[in-house]
Coordinates of C-alpha atoms and ligand atoms in Angstrom, one line a residue:
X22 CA -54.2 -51.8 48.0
X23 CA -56.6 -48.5 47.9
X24 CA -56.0 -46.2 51.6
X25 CA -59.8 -44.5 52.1
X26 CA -59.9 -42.3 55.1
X27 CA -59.2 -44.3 58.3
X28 CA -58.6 -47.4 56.6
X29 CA -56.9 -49.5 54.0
X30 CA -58.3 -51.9 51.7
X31 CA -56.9 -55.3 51.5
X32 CA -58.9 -57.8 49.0
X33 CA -61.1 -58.8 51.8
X34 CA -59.7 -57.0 55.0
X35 CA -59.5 -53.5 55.6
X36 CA -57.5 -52.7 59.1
X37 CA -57.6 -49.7 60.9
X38 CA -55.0 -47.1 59.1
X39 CA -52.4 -46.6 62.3
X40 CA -52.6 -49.7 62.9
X41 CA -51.5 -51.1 59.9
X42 CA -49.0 -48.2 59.1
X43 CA -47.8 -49.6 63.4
X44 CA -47.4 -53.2 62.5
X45 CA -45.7 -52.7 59.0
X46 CA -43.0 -50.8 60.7
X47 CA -43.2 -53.9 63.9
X48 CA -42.8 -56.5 61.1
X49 CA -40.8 -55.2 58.2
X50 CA -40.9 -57.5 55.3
X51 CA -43.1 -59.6 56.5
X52 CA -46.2 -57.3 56.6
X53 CA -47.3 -58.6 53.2
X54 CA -48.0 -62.2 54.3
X55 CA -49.5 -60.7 57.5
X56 CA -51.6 -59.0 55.6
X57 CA -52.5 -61.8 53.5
X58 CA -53.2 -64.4 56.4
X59 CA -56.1 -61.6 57.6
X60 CA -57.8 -62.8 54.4
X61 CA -57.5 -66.3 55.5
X62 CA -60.3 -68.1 58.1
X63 CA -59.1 -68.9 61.2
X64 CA -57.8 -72.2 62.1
X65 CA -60.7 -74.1 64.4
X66 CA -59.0 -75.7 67.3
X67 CA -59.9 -77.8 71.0
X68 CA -58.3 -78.9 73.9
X69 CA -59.1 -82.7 75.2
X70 CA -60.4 -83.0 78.7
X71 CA -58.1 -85.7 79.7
X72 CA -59.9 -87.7 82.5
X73 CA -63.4 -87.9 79.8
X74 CA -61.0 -88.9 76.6
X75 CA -59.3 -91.8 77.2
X76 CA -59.5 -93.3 73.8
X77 CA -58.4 -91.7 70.4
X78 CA -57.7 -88.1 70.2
X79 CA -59.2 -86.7 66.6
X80 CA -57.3 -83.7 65.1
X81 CA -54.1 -82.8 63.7
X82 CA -51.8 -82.2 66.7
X83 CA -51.0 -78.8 68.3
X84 CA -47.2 -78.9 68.6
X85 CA -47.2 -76.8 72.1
X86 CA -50.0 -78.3 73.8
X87 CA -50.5 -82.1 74.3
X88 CA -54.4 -82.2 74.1
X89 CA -55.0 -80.0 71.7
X90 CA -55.8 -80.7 67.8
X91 CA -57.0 -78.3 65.0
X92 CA -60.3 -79.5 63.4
X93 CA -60.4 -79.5 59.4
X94 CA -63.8 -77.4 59.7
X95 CA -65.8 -76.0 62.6
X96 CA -68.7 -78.3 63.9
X97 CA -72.0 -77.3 65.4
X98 CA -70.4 -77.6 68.5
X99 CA -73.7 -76.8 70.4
X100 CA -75.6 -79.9 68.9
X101 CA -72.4 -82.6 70.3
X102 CA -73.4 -83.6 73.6
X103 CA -69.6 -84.6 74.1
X104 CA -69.4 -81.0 74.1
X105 CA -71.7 -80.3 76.9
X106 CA -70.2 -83.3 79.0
X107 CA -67.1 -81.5 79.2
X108 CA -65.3 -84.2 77.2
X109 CA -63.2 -80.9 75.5
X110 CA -63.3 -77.1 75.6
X111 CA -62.7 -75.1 72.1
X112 CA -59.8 -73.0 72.4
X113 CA -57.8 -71.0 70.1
X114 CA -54.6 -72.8 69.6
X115 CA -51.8 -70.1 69.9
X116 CA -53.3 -69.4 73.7
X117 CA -52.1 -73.2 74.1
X118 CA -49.0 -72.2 74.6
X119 CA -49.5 -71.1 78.3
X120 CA -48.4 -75.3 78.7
X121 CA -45.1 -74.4 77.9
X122 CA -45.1 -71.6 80.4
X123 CA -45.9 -73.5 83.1
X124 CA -44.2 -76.5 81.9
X125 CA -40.7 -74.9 82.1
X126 CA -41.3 -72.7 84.6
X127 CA -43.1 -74.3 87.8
X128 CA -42.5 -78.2 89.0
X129 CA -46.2 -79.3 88.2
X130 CA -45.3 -82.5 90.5
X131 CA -45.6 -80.5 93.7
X132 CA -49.4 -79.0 94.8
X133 CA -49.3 -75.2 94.1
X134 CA -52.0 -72.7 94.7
X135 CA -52.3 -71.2 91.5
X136 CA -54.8 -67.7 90.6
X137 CA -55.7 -67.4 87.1
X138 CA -57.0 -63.8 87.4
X139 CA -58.9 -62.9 84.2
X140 CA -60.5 -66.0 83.5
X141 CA -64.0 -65.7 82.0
X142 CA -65.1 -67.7 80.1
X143 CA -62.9 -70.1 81.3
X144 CA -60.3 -71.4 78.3
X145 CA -56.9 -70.6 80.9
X146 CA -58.6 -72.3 84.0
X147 CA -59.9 -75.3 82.7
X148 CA -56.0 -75.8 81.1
X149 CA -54.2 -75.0 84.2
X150 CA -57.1 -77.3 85.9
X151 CA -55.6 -80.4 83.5
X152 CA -51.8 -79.5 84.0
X153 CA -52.0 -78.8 87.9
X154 CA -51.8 -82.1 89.7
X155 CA -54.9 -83.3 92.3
X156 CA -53.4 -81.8 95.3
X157 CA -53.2 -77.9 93.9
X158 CA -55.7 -75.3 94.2
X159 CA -56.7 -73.3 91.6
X160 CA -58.8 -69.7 92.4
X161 CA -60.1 -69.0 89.1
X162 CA -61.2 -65.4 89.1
X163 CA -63.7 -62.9 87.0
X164 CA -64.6 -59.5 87.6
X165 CA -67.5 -59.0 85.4
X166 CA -70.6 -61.2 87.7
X167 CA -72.2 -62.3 84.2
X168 CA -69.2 -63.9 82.8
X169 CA -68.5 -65.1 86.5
X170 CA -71.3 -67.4 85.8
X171 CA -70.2 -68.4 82.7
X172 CA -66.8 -69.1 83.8
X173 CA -68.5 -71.3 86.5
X174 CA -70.5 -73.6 84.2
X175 CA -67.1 -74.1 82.5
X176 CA -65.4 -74.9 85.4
X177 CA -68.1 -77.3 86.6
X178 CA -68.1 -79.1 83.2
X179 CA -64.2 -79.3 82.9
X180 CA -65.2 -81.8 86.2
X181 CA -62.4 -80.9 89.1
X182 CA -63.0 -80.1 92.9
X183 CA -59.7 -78.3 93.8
X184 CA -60.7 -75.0 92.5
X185 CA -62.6 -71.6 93.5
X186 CA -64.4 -69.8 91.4
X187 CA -64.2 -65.8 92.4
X188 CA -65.9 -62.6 91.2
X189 CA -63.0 -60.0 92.2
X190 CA -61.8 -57.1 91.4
X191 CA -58.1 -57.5 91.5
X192 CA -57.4 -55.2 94.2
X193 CA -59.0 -57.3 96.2
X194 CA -56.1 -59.7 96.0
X195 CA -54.0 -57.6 97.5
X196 CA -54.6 -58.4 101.2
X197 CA -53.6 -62.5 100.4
X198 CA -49.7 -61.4 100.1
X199 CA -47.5 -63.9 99.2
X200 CA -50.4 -66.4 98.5
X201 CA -50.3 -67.6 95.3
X202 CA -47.6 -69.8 93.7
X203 CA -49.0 -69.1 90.4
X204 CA -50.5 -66.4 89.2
X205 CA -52.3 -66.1 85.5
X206 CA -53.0 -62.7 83.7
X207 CA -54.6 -62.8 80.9
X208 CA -55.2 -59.1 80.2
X209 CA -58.1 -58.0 78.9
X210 CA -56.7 -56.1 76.1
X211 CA -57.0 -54.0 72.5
X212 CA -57.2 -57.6 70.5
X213 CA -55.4 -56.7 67.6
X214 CA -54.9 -60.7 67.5
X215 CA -58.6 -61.2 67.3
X216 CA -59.3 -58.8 64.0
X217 CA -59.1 -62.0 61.8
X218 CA -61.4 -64.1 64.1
X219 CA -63.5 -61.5 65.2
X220 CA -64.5 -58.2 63.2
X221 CA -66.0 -56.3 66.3
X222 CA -62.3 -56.5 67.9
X223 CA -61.4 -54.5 64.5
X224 CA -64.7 -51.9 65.1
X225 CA -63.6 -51.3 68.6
X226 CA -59.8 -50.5 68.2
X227 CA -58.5 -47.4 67.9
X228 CA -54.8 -45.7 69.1
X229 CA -57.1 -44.5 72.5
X230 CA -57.8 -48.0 73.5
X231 CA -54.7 -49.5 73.4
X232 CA -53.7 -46.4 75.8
X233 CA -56.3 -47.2 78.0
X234 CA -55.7 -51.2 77.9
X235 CA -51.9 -50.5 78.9
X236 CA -52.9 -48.8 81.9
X237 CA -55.2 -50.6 82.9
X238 CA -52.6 -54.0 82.7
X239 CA -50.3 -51.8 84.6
X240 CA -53.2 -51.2 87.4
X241 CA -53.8 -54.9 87.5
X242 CA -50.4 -56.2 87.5
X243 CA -49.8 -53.9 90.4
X244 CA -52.6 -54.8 92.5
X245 CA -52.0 -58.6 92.2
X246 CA -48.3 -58.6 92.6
X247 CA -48.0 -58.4 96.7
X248 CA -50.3 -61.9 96.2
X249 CA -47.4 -63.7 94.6
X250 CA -45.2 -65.9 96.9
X251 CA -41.1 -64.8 96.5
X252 CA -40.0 -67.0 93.3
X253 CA -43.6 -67.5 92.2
X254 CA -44.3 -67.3 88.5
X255 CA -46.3 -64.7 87.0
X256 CA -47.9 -65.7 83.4
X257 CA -48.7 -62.4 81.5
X258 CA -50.5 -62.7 78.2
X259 CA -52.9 -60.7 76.2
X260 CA -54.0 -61.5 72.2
X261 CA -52.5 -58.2 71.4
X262 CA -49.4 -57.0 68.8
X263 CA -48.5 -53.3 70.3
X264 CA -45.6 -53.3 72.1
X265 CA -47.7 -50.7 75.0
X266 CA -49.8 -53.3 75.9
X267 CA -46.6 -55.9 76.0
X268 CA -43.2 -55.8 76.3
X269 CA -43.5 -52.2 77.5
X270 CA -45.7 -53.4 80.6
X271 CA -43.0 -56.0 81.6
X272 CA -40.0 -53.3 81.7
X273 CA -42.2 -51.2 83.4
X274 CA -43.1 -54.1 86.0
X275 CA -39.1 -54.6 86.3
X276 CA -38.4 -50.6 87.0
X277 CA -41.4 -51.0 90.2
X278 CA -40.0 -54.7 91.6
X279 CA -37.3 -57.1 91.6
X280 CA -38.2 -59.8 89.1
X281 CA -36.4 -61.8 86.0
X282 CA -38.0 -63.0 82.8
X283 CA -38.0 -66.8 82.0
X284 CA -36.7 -67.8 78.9
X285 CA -38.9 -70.9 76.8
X286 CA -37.0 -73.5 75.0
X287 CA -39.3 -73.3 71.6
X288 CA -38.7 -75.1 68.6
X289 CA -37.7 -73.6 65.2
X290 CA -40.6 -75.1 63.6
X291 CA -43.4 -73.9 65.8
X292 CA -43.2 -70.1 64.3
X293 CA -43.0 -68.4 67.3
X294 CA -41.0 -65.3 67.9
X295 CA -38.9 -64.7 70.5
X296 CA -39.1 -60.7 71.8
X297 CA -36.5 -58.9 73.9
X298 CA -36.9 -55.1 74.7
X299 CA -34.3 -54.1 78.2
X300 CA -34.5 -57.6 80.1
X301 CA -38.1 -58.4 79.6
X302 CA -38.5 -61.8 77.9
X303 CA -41.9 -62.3 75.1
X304 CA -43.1 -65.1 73.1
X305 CA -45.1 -63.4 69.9
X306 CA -47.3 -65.4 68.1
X307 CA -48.5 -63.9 64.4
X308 CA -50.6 -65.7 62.1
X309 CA -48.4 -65.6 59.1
X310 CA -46.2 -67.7 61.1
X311 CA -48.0 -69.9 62.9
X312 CA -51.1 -71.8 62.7
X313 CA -53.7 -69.4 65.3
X314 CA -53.9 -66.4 65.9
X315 CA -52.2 -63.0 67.6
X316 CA -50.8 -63.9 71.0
X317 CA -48.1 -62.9 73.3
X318 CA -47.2 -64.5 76.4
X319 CA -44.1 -64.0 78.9
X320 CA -42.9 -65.5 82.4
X321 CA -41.8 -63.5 85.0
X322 CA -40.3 -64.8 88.7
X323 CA -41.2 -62.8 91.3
X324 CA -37.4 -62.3 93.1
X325 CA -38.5 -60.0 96.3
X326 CA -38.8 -60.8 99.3
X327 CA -42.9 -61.0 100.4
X328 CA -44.5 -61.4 103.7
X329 CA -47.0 -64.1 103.4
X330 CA -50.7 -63.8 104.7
X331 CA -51.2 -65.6 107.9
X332 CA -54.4 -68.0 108.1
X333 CA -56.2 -67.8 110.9
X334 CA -58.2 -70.7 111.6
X335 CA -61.8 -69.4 112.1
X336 CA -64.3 -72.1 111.8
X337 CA -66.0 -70.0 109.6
X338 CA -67.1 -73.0 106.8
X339 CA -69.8 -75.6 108.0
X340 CA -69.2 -79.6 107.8
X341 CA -72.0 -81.4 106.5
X342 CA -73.5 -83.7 109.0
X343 CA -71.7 -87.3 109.3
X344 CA -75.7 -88.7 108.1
X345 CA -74.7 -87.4 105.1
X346 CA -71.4 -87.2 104.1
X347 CA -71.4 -91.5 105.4
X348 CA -73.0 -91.9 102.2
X349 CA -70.5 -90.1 99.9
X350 CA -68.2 -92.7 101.1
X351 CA -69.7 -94.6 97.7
X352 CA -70.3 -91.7 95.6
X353 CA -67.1 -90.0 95.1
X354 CA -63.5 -91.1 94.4
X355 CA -60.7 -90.5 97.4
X356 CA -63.2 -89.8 99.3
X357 CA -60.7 -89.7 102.7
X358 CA -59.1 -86.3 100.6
X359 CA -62.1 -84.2 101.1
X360 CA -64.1 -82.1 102.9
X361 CA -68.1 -81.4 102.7
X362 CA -69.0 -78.1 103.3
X363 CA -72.7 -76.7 103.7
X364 CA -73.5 -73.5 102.0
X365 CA -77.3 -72.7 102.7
X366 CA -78.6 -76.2 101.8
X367 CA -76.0 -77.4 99.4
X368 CA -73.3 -80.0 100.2
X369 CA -70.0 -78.8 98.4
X370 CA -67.1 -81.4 98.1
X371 CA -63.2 -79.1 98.6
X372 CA -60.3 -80.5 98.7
X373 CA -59.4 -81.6 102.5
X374 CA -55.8 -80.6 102.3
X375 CA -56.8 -76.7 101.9
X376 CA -59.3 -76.4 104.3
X377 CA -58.2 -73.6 106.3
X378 CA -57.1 -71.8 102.5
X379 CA -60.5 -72.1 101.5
X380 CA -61.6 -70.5 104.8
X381 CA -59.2 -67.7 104.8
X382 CA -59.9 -67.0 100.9
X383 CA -63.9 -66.9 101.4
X384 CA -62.9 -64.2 103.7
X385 CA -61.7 -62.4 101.4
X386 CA -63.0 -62.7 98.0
X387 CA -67.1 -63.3 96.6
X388 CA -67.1 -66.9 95.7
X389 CA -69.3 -68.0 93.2
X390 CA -68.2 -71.8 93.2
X391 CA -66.5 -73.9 95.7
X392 CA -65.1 -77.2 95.1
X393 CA -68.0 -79.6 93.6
X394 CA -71.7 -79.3 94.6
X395 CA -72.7 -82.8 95.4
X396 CA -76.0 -82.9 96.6
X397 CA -79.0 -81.1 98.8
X398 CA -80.4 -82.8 101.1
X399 CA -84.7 -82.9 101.0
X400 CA -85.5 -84.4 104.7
X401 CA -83.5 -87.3 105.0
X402 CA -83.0 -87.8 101.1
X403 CA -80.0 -86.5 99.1
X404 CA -80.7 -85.1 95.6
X405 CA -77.5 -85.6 93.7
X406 CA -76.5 -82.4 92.1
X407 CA -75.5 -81.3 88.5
X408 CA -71.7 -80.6 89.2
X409 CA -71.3 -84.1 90.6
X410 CA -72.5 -86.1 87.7
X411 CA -70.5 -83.7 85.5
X412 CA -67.2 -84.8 87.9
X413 CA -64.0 -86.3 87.3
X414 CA -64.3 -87.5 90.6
X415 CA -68.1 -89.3 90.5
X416 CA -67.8 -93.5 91.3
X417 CA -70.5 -93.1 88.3
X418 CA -70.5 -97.2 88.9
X419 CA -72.6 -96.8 91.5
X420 CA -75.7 -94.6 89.8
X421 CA -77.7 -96.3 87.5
X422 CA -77.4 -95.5 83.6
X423 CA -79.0 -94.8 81.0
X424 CA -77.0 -94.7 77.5
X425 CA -78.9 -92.1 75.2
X426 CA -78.8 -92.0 71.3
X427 CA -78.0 -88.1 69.6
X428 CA -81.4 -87.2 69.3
X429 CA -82.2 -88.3 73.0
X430 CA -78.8 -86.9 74.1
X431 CA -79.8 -83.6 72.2
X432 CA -83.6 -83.5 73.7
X433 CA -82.4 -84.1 77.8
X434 CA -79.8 -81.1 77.2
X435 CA -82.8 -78.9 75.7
X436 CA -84.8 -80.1 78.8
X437 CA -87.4 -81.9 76.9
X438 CA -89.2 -84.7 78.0
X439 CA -87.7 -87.9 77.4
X440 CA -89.5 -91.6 77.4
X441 CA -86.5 -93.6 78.9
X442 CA -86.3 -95.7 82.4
X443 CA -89.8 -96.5 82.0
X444 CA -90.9 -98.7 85.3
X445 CA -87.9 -97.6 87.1
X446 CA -87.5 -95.2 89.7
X447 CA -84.6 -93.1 91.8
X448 CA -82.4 -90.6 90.3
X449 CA -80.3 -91.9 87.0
X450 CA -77.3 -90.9 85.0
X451 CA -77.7 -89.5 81.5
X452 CA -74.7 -90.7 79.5
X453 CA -73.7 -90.3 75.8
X454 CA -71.0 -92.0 74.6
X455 CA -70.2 -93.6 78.4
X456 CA -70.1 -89.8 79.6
X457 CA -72.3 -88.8 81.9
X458 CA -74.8 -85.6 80.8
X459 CA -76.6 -84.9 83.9
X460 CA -79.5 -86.6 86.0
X461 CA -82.8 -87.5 86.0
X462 CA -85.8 -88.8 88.5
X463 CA -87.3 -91.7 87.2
X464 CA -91.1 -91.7 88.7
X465 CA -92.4 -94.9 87.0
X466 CA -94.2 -93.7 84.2
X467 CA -92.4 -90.4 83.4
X468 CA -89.6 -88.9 84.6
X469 CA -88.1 -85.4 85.7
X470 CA -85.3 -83.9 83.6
X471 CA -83.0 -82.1 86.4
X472 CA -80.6 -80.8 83.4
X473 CA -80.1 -77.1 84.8
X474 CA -82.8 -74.7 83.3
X475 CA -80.2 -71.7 83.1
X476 CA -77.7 -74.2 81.0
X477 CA -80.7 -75.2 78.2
X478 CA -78.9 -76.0 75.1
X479 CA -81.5 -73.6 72.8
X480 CA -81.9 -74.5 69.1
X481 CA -79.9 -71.9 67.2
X482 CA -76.8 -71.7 69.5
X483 CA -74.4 -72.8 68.0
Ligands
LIG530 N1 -58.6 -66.1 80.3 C1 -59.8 -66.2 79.6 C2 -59.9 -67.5 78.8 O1 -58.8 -68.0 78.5 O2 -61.0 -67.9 78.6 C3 -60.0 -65.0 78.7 C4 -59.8 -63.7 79.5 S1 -60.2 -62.2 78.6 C5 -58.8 -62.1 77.6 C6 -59.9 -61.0 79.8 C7 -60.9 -61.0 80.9 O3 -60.6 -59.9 81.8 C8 -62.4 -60.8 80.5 O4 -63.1 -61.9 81.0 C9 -62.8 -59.5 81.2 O5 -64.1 -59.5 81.7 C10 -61.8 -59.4 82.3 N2 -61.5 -58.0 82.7 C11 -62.0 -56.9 82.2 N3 -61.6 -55.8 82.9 C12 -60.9 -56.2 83.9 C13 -60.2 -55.6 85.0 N4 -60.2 -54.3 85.1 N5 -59.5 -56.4 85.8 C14 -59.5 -57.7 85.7 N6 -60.2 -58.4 84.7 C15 -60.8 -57.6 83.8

């Protein structure tokens, strides 16, 4: 190894000088094979979408997450139209482990209001989305309004209705006291986990950015706090080594409020370390040890007493008229367990149970995306929206079909024109593989592609 000026040399790595010099010390003897597993490519992995796999799961098996698999190599993900159904989201595997926080720390059999507060561009929602049950809620929040969006196409693609997409700071949590049963941080943060996957995480670091991450996680944690309910679970994670940015947040958090730290049962085998520093509880996650990369994740239960937020009921959301919502009856499954709200023309489908949640949260927060879109009604016709065909929840039994090959698949998602349905008219499925892709108008002798112009799969992404 040669040290020239800020950095070191590895054969194919070099790492910023005090931060190697910072995690040789963290990891003792093991900082050789760290070092050497920055040489190494990362490991590709996905998580299943549950409800849109129901057959064979490809992939070797991610020990701490049930649906998700590591890929031998990376696809062109951008030219599978699985992908863009939603059928599975791609999703670094050592963040998987946020399963095992909620599965040993929350009773996932009983509906919870859940917040995942960082959540662009979506990989922590659409998981908590396939672990909550039906009857939870799920406010799935970004502050930056670019990756708000992003986070919204995910969301609509992962296919559930019992979720709100926000575009918050988090302070503006703070009002919603007591609220949330859950709550999700996933800190935006230095990335020294990311320098293998991605180099500009490595350009960006330096000793000043990790100060300003830590404050910054102590700003957020302290603004969303008064919105978690007494014994609710706070997930705090970032893809981060330095203990600033970590463990020293979490005894910090424990000087300002009465909590306790949630041990994990994890196996031996998995890799991952166990971190204690005064009573806060980590789960470390290197990539000499484990299969992924950097990570750190710990569970905290809020023990203090909190005041919760009082909804008023002000009528504040619109019902769509009966006219229309009679005909949903068909087109949607439990049909009796939701609500259709009007926003400007569109008719959004939200769960029925948190009706009065919903009105107090709109209140309070910017919402990007409620519930489902399902249609907009065009005089007395409804055109059926993008979000509903890409639904868990769609009766697609009752639309017709049209079963495309790749190439066709690949052409409606780049908004081409297609020549399928010829002689038929009314609005039609797209599916590949049995999943649906989107809509079209059939006119007779052409057709209208409705695939959203803002989500055109361009040639080159990949
Ligand atoms: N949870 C996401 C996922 O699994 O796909 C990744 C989240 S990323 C680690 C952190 C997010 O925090 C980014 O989307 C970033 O825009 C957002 N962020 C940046 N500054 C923030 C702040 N001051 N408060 C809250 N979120 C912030």
């Amino acid at each position: 190894m040669i040290a020239l000026g800020c950095y070191i040399f590895n054969k194919s790595l070099p790492l910023p000088n005090s931060f190697s010099l910072r995690i040789e010390r963290q990891l003792g003897s093991s900082f050789a094979a760290f070092e050497n597993s920055m040489g190494q490519s990362s490991p590709i992995s996905i998580r299943y979408n549950p409800p849109k796999n129901r057959g064979e799961k490809l992939g070797e098996p991610i020990a701490w997450a049930t649906e998700g698999r590591y890929l031998q190599e990376r696809p062109v993900f951008t030219l599978d139209p699985t992908f863009h159904s939603g059928a599975y989201y791609v999703q670094e595997a050592s963040s998987l482990f946020l399963e095992q926080a909620l599965k040993h720390s929350v009773d996932l059999s009983q509906p919870l209001k859940a917040l995942d507060l960082c959540a662009a561009p979506g990989g922590k929602s659409t998981h908590v989305l396939s672990l909550l049950n039906s009857e939870s809620l799920l406010v799935s929040n970004e502050v930056i309004r670019p990756r708000a969006s992003i986070l919204s196409e995910n969301i609509q693609k992962w296919g559930h209705s019992n979720v709100l997409v926000t575009n918050n700071d988090p302070e503006h949590f703070r009002n919603l006291q007591g609220f949330f049963d859950v709550i999700v941080i996933d800190a935006p943060c230095s990335g020294e986990g990311l320098f293998r996957k991605d180099k500009s995480a490595m350009s960006e670091w330096s000793e000043a950015t990790v100060e300003l991450c830590s404050q910054r996680q102590q700003r957020i944690l302290a603004n969303v706090w008064p919105s978690l309910k007494q014994n609710g679970i706070l997930i705090y994670c970032t893809c981060t080594y330095n203990e600033k940015e970590n463990e020293d947040n979490l005894v910090w958090l424990e000087t300002q409020h009465n909590c306790e730290f949630v041990s994990l049962p994890i196996k031996q085998e998995w890799g991952v370390e166990e971190s204690r520093k005064g009573k806060a509880i980590g789960y470390r996650f290197y990539p000499h040890k484990i299969k992924g990369e950097g990570f750190f994740l710990s569970v905290i239960r809020k023990t203090e007493a909190t005041n919760t937020v009082r909804i008023k009921s002000k009528p504040l959301l619109t019902l769509a008229a009966k006219k229309f919502t009679e005909r949903f009856v068909d087109w949607v499954k439990d049909f009796d367990e939701k609500e259709f709200i009007v926003l400007d023309e569109l008719i959004c489908m939200v769960p029925k149970r948190y009706f009065t949640e919903l009105e107090l949260l709109t209140t309070q927060l910017r919402t990007v995306l409620k519930g489902t879109a399902v249609a907009t009604p065009k005089h007395e016709k409804l055109i059926p929206e993008h979000s509903l065909a890409l639904s868990i929840e769609l009766n697609k039994g009752i639309f017709p079909q049209i079963e495309l090959t790749k190439e066709e698949a690949l052409a409606y998602l780049r908004k081409e024109n297609l020549r399928v349905g010829e002689g038929q008219k009314g609005f039609c499925l797209m599916t590949y593989q049995g999943l649906p892709l989107g809509w079209v108008n059939l006119l007779g002798n052409r057709l209208n592609n409705l695939y959203p112009s803002n989500w055109r799969v361009r040639m080159g992404d990949s």
